Coordinates of C-alpha atoms in Angstrom, one line a residue:
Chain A
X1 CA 191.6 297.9 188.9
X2 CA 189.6 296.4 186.4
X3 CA 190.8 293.3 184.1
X4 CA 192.4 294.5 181.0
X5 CA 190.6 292.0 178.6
X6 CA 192.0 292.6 175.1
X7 CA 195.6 293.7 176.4
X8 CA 195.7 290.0 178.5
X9 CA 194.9 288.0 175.6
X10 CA 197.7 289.9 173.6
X11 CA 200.0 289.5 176.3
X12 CA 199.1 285.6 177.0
X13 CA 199.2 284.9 172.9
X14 CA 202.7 286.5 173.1
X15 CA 203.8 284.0 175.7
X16 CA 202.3 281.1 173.9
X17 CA 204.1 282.6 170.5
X18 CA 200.4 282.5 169.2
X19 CA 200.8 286.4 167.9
X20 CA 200.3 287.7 164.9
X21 CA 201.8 290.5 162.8
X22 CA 199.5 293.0 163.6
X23 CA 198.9 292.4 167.3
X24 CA 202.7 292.3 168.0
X25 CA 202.8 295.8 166.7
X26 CA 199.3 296.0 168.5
X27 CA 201.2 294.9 171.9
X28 CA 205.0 296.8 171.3
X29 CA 202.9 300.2 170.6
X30 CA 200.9 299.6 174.3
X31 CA 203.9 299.0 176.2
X32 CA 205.6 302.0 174.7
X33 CA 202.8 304.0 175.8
X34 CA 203.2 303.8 179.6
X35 CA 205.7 302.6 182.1
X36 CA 203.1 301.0 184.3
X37 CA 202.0 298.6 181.3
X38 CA 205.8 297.9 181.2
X39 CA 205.4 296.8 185.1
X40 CA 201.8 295.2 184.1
X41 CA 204.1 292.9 181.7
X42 CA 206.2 291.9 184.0
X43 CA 204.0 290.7 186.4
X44 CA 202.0 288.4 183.7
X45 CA 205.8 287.2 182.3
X46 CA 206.2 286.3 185.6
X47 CA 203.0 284.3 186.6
X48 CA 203.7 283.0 183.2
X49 CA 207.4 281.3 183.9
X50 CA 206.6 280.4 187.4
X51 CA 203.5 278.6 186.7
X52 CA 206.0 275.9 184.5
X53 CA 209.3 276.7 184.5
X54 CA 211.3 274.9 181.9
X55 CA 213.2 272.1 184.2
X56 CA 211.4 270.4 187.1
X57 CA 212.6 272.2 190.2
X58 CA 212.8 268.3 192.2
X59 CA 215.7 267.7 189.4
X60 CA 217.7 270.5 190.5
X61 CA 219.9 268.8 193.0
X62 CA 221.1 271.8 195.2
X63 CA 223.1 269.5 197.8
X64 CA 225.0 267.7 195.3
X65 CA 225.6 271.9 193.5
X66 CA 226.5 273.0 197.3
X67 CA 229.6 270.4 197.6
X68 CA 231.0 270.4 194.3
X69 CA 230.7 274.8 194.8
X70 CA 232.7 273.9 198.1
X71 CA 235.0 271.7 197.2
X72 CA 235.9 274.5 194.8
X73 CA 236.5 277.2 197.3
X74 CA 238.3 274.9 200.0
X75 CA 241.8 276.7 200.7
X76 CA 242.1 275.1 204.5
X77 CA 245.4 273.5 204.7
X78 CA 246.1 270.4 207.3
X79 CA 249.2 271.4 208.1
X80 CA 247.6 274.9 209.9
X81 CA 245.7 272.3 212.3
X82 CA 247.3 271.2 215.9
X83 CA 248.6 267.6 215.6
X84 CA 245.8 266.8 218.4
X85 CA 242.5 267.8 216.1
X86 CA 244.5 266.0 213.1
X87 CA 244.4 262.6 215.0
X88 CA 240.8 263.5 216.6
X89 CA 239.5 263.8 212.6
X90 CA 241.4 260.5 211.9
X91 CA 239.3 258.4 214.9
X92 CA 236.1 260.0 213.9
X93 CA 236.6 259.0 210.0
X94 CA 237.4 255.9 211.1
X95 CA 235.5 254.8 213.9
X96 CA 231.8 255.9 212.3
X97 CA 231.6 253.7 209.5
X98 CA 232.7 250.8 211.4
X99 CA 229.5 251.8 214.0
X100 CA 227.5 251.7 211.0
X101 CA 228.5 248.8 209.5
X102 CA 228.5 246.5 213.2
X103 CA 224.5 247.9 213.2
X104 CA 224.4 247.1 209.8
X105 CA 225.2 243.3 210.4
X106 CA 223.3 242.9 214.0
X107 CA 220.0 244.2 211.7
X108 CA 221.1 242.1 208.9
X109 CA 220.9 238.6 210.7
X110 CA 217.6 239.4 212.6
X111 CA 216.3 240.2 209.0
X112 CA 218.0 236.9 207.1
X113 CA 215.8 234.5 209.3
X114 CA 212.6 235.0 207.9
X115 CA 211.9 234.6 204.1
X116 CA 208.8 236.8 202.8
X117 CA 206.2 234.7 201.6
X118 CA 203.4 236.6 199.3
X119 CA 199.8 236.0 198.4
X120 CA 198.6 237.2 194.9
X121 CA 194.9 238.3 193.8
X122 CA 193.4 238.9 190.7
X123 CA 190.2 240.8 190.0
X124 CA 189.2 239.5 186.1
X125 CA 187.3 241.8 184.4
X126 CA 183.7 243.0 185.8
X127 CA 184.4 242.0 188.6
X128 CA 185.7 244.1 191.3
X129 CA 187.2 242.9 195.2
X130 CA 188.4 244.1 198.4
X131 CA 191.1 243.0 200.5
X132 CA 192.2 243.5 203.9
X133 CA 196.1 242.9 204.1
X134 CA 197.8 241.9 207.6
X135 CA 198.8 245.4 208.4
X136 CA 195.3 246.6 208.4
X137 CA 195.6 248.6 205.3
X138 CA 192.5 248.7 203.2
X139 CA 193.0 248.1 199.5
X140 CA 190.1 247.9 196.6
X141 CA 190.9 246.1 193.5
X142 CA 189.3 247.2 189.8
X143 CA 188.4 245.0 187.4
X144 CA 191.2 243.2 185.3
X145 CA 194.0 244.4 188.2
X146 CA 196.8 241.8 189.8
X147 CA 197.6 242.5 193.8
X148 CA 200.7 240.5 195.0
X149 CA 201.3 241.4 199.1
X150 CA 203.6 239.6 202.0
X151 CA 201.4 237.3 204.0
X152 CA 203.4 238.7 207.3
X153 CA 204.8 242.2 206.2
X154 CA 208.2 242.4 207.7
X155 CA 209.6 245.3 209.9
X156 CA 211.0 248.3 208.4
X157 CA 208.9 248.7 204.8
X158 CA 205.5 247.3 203.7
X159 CA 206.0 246.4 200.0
X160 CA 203.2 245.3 197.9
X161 CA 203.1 244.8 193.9
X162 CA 200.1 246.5 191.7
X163 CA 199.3 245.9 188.1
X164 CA 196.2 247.5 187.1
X165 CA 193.8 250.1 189.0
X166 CA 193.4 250.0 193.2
X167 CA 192.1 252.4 195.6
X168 CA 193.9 252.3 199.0
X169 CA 193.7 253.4 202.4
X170 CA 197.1 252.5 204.7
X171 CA 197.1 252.3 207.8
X172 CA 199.3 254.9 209.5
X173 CA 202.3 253.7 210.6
X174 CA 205.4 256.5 210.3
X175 CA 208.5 253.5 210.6
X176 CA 207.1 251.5 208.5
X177 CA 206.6 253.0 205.7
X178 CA 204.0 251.6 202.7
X179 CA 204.9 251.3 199.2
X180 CA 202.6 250.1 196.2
X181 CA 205.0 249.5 193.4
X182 CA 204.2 249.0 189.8
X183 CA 206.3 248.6 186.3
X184 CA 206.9 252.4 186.5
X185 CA 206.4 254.1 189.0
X186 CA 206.6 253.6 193.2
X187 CA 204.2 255.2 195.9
X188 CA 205.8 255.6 199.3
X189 CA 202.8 256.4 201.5
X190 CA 202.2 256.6 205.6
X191 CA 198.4 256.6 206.6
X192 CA 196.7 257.8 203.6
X193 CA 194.0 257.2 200.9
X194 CA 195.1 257.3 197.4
X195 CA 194.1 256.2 194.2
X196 CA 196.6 254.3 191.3
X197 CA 195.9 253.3 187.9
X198 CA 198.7 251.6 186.4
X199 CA 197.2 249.0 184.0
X200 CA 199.5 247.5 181.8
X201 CA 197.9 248.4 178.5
X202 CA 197.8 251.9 179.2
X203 CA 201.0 254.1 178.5
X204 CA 199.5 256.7 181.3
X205 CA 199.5 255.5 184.7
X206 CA 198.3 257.9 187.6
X207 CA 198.1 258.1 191.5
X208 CA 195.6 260.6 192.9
X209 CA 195.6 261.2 196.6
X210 CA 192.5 262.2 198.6
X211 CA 193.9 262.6 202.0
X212 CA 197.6 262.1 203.6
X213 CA 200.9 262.2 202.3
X214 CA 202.6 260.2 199.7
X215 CA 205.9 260.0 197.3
X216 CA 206.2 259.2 193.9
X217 CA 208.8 257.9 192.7
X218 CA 208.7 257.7 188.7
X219 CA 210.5 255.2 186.1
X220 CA 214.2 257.6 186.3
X221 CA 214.1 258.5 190.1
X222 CA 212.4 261.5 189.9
X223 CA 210.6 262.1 193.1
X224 CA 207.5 264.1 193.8
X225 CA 205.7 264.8 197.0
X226 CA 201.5 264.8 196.2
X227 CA 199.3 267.1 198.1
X228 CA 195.9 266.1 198.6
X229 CA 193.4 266.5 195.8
X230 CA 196.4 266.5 193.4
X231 CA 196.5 263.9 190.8
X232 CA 200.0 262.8 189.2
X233 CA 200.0 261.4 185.4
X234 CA 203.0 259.6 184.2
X235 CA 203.2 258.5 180.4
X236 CA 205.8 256.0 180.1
X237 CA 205.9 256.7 176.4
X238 CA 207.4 260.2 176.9
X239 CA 208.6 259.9 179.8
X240 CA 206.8 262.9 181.2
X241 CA 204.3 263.8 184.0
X242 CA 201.9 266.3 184.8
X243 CA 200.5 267.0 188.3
X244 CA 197.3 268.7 188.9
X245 CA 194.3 270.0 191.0
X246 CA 191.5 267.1 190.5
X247 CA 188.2 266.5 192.1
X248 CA 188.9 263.6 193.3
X249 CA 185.6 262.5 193.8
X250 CA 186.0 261.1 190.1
X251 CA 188.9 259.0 190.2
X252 CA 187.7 257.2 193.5
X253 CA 184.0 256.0 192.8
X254 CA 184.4 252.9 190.8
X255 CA 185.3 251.4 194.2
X256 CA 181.4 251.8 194.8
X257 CA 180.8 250.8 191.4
X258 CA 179.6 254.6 190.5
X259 CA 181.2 255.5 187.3
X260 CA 181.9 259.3 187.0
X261 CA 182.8 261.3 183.5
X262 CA 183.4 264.7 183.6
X263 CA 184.1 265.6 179.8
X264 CA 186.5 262.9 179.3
X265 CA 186.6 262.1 175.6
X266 CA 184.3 259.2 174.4
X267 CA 186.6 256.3 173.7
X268 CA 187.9 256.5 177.2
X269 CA 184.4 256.8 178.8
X270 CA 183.5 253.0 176.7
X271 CA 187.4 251.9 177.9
X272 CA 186.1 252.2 181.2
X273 CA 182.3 250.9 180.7
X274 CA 183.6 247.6 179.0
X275 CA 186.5 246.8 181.9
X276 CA 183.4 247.2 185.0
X277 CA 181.3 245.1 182.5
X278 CA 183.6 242.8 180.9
X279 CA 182.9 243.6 177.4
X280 CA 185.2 245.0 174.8
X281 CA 183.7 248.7 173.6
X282 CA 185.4 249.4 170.6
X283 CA 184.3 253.5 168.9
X284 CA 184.8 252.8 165.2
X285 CA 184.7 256.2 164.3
X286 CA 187.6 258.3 165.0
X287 CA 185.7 261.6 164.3
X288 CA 183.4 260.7 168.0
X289 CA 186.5 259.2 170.0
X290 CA 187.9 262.3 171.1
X291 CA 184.3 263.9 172.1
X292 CA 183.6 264.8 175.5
X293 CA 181.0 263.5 178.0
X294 CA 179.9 264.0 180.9
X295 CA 177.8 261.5 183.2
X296 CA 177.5 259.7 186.5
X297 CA 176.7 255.6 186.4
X298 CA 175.4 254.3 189.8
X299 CA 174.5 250.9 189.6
X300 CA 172.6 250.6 185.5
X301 CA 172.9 247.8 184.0
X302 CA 175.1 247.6 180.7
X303 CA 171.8 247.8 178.4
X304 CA 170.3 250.7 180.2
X305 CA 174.1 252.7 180.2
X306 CA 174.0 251.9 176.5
X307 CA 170.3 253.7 176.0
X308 CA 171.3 256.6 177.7
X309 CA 174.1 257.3 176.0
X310 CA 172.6 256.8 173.0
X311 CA 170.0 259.3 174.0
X312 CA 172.7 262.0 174.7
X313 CA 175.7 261.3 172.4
X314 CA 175.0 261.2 168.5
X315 CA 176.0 257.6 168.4
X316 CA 174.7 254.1 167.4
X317 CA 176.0 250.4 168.3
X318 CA 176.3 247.4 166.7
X319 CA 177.0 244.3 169.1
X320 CA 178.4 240.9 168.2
X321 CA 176.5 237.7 169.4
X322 CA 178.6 235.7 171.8
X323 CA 180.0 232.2 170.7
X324 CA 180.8 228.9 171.9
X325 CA 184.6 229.1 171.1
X326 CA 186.4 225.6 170.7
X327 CA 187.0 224.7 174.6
X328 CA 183.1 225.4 175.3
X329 CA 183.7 228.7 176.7
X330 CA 181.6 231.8 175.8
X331 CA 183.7 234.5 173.8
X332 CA 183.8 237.7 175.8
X333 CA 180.7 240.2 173.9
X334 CA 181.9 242.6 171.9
X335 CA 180.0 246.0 170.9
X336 CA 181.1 248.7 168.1
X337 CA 180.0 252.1 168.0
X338 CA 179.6 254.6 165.0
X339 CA 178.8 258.0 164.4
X340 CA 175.1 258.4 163.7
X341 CA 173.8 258.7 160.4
X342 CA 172.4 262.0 159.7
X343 CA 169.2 260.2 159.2
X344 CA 168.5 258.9 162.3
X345 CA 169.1 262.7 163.9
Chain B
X1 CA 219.3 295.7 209.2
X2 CA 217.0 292.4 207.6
X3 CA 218.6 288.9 207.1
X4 CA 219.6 289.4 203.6
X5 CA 221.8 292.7 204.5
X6 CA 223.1 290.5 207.6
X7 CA 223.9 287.4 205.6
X8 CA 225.8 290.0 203.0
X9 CA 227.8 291.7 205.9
X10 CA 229.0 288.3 207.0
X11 CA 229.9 287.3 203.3
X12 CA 232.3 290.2 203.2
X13 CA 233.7 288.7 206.3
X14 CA 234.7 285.9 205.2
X15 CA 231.9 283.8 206.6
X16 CA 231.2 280.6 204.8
X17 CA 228.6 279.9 207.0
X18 CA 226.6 282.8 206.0
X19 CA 228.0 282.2 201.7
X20 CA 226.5 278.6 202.2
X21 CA 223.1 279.8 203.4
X22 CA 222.6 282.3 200.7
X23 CA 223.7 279.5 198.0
X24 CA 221.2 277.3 199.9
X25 CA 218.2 280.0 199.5
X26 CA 218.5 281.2 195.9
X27 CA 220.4 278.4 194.0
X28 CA 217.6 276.4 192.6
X29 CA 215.1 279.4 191.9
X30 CA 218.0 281.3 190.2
X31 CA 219.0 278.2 187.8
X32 CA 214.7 278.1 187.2
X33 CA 214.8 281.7 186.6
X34 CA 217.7 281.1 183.9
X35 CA 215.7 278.0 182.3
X36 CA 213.3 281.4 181.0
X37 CA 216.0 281.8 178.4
X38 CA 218.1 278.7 178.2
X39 CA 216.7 275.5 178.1
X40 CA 219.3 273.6 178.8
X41 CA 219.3 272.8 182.3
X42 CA 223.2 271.4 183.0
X43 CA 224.4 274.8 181.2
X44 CA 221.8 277.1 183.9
X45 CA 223.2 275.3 186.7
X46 CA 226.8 275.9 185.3
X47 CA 225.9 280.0 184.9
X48 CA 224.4 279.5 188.3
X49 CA 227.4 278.4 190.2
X50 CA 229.9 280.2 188.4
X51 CA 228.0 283.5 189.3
X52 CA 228.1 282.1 193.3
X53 CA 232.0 281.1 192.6
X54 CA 232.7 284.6 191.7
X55 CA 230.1 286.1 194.4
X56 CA 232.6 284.1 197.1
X57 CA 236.1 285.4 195.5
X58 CA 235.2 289.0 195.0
X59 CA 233.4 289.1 198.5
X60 CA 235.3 292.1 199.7
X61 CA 235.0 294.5 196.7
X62 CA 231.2 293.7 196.1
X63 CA 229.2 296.3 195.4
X64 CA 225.5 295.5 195.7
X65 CA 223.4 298.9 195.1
X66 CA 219.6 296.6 195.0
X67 CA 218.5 294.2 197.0
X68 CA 220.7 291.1 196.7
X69 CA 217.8 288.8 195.1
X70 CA 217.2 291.3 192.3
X71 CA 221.8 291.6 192.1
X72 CA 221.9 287.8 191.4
X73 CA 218.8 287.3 189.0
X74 CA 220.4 290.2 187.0
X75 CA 223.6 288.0 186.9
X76 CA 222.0 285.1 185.7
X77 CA 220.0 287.4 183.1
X78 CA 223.8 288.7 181.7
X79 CA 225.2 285.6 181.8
X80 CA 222.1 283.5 180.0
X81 CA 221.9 286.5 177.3
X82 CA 225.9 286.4 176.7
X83 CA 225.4 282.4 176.0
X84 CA 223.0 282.9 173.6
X85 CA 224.8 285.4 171.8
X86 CA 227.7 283.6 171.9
X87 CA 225.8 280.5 170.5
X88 CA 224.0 282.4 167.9
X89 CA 225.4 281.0 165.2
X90 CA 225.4 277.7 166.6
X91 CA 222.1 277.2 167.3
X92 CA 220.4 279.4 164.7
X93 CA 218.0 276.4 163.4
X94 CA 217.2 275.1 167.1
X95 CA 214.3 276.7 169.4
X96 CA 217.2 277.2 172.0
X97 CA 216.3 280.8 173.2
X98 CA 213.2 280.9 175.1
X99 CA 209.7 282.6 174.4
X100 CA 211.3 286.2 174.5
X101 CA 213.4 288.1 172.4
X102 CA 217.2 289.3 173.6
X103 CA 216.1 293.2 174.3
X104 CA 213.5 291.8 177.3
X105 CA 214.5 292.6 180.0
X106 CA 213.4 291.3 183.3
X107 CA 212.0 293.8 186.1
X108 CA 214.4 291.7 188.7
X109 CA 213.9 294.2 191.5
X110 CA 209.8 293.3 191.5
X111 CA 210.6 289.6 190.0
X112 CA 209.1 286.8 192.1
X113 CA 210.8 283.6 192.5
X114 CA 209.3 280.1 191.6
X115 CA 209.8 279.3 195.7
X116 CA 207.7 282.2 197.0
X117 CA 205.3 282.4 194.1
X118 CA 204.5 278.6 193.7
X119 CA 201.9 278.0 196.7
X120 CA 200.5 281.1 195.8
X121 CA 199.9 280.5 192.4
X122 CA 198.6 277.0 193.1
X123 CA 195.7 278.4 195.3
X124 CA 195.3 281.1 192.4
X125 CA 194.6 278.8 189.7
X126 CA 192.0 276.6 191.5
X127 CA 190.0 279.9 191.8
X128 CA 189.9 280.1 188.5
X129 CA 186.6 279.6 186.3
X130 CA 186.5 275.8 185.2
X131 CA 186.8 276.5 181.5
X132 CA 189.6 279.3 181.8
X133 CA 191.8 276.8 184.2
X134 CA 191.4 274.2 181.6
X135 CA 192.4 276.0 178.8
X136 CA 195.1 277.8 180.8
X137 CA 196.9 274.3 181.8
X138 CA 196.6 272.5 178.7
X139 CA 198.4 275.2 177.4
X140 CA 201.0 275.8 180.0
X141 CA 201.5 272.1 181.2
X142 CA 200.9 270.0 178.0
X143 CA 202.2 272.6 175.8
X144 CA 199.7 272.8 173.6
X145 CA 198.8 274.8 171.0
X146 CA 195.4 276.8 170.6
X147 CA 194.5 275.5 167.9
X148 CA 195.2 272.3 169.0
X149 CA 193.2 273.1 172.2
X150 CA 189.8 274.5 170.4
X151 CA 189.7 271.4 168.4
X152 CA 189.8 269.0 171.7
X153 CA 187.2 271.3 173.3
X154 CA 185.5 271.7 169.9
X155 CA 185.4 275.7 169.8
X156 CA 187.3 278.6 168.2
X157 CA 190.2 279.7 168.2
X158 CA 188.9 282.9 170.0
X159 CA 187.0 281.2 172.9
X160 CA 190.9 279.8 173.3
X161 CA 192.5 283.1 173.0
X162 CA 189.7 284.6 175.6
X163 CA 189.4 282.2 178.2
X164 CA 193.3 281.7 178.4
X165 CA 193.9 285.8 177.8
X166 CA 191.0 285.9 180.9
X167 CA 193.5 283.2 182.8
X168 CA 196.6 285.1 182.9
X169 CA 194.3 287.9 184.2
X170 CA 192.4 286.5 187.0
X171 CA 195.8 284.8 188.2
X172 CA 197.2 288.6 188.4
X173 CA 194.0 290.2 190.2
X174 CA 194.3 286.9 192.7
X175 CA 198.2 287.5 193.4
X176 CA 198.2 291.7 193.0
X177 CA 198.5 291.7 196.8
X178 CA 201.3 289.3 196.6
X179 CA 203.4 291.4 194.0
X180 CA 202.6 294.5 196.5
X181 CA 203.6 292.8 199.3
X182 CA 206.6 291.9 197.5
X183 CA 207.6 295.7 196.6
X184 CA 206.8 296.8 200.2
X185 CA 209.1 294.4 201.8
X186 CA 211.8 296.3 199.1
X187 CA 210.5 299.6 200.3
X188 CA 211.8 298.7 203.6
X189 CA 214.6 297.3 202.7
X190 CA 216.3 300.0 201.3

């Protein structure tokens, strides 16, 4: 069975409401010619919906759609039970909760004696660090990211706070689980290595896992389970996400101070130079922002980056002298980048 | 006798047990398979349970000539294509109906459902050449449009109409053994 070319891109632009006139007479006058490219159809229209169905299938919340179905159809009557199994439901109603709540108390004190204390880091920008937290756990901090963690993490949950990029790997431990949390989203993780950027000037945070198991937990209590090499965007803006298949190679290497761009437009590639150098990249021209580029950084310095890139992107820079500001400090450098002139080509 | 024909025998019993597991299996890919014409999710799930309500009251007079899979899709299909009628006139300036027209009707005996199809897929679309998968999702999973597309990617139209037409493809060739395996299980069925 060969691919149908021409019929598949009529068929996909159909989908994507992309036909025109002609090719939707094109397309109704092929499927009226056969019954098999009726059944041909179908199974595209069905790749087609399942590969993103209209609602998030974790939002459908079949347990709470089970009891309100059964509650519905309930006809048993109490008074068809034996007075024994009446007073035997009664006791077990009554004497579960207050189990619960006797276990809930006990735990409660041991808990109340010990108040968490928590160390904060910062990593200012190019700079980059790595921390070892009392659990074992293994996290690396980019540049310009906050890292608050329990000195003694308490039994039961390992909570630390993130603002900003970090790279971790957790140290298995199924009870107790680890969470990184940040302003919108929550990672629930036991022994894994994943990735989360979640810098507070950006309105898309991410968490990409290389190996293990972890939980989302976005802004409105959505919850999705990652898979490895799966990376989970979130913009806070619009309040959507997107999941997908990543090398994950390219999210994790600024740990090694490597910086990896595989077609990612232009202004995002300088976003990320100027944070691992500490300058402020600004790309003037909107017409080059949204180009892609593709490179891998291991170790240049900021000068030599700048040549090369100026060697394979029509671009030119302009930088800004640092100055002494008013308390003696140096102001942070500051470099603008323009199109090329058709001149210099 | 498969699971499906067992867990419909015990339904006509009576058997809540056996009503419970079948709500358990199909509810959630039945309201996805409704979001394909409706996209309003609290009115699917309403269709959805309504057609289980009904599937539970007239137990002992059902009639189910296909495969039980293919009977409840076909319900949801009705029931999703009377709303829209019905809302016509409401909604005649809002996108409410989906990408197809009212007269498309779904193959439901051969239809695969997100659940079984999803892994599936998943592995499909990583086979996928770099350029075609790219296309593909930007389309599918940030909605975009072509145009939109071949000007981020700074190429035709075309290129965009190929690679994605060349997506939809592949996908198909990769999962053909799945849809055949699918039928065959239906073969034996009945």
């Amino acid at each position: 069975m060969q691919v149908n070319n021409n019929i598949d891109i009529l068929i996909a632009k159909h989908f994507s409401e992309e036909l025109t006139i002609d090719e939707e007479n094109m397309l109704t006058s092929w499927l009226n010619e056969d019954v098999n490219n009726i059944a041909y159809f179908n199974q595209l229209r069905n790749i087609w919906q399942v590969s993103y169905p209209s609602f998030n299938p974790e939002t459908i919340d079949v347990a709470k759609a089970e009891k309100k179905i059964m509650k519905t159809i309930k006809v048993k009557r109490w008074t068809q039970m034996p007075a024994v199994v009446w007073w035997q439901r009664i006791a077990a109603i009554i004497i579960l909760p207050l189990f619960l709540l006797m276990a809930y108390l006990i735990n409660k004190e041991k808990n109340l004696t010990a108040e968490v204390v928590y160390q904060e880091i910062f990593s200012p920008f190019g700079v980059r660090s790595q921390v070892n937290l009392p659990d074992g756990s293994k996290v690396w901090l980019n540049s310009g990211s906050r890292l608050k963690y329990p000195v003694v993490f308490k039994s039961g949950i390992r909570d630390v706070y993130l603002s900003g990029e970090a790279y971790f790997e957790v140290h298995s431990d199924k009870n107790n689980p680890f969470m990184v949390k940040t302003a919108n989203l929550a990672v629930k993780a036991t022994g894994t290595a994943f990735n989360v950027e979640a810098y507070s000037t950006d309105s898309v945070i991410a968490v990409t896992l290389v190996h293990g198991k972890v939980n989302v937990e976005l802004n409105n209590d959505r919850n999705i389970a990652l898979v490895p090499n799966q990376r989970l965007s979130y913009n806070n803006k619009s309040n959507s996400y997107n999941l997908a298949k990543v090398d994950t190679y390219k999210w994790c290497t600024w740990r090694n101070g490597i910086l990896v761009f595989r077609n990612d437009p232009l202004d995002y590639v300088f976003k990320k130079i100027g944070q691992m150098y500490n300058v402020d990249i600004l790309v003037k021209d909107t017409q080059i922002a949204s180009q892609p580029y593709r490179a891998t950084f291991e170790g240049e310095s900021l000068e030599e980056i700048l040549r090369l890139m100026k060697m394979t992107a029509p671009i030119r820079y302009r930088r800004t002298e640092r100055f002494k500001t008013k308390n003696g400090e140096f102001s942070k450098e500051k470099i603008e980048v323009y199109k090329q002139k058709i001149n210099e080509l | 006798m498969n699971e499906e024909h067992y867990l419909l025998f015990e339904l006509k019993q009576g058997n809540k047990e056996a009503f419970t597991l079948l709500f358990q299996k199909y509810y959630k890919d039945l309201v996805l398979f409704g979001g394909n014409f409706l996209y309003d999710k609290v009115r699917c799930e309403d269709i959805v349970q309504t057609i289980f309500l009904k599937l539970w009251s007239d137990r002992e007079v059902l009639v189910v000539n296909t495969s039980l899979k293919s009977y409840l899709l076909r319900a949801v299909q009705n029931s999703c294509l009377d709303e829209i009628r019905h809302n016509q006139v409401k909604y005649e300036h809002e996108s409410y109906t989906a990408a197809f027209g009212l007269d498309d009707n779904v193959d439901t005996e051969n239809y695969i459902l997100y659940s079984d199809l999803q892994n599936h897929l998943d592995e499909a679309l990583s086979k996928l050449p770099e350029a075609c998968r790219l296309a593909f999702e930007m389309n599918r999973f940030e909605g975009l449009r072509y145009k939109e597309i071949a000007s981020r990617l700074d190429v035709s139209e075309r290129t965009i109409e190929v690679r994605i037409g060349k997506a939809i493809g592949l996908l198909r060739v990769y999962l053909k053994e799945f849809f055949l395996l699918v039928s065959m299980l239906l073969f034996k069925e009945l």
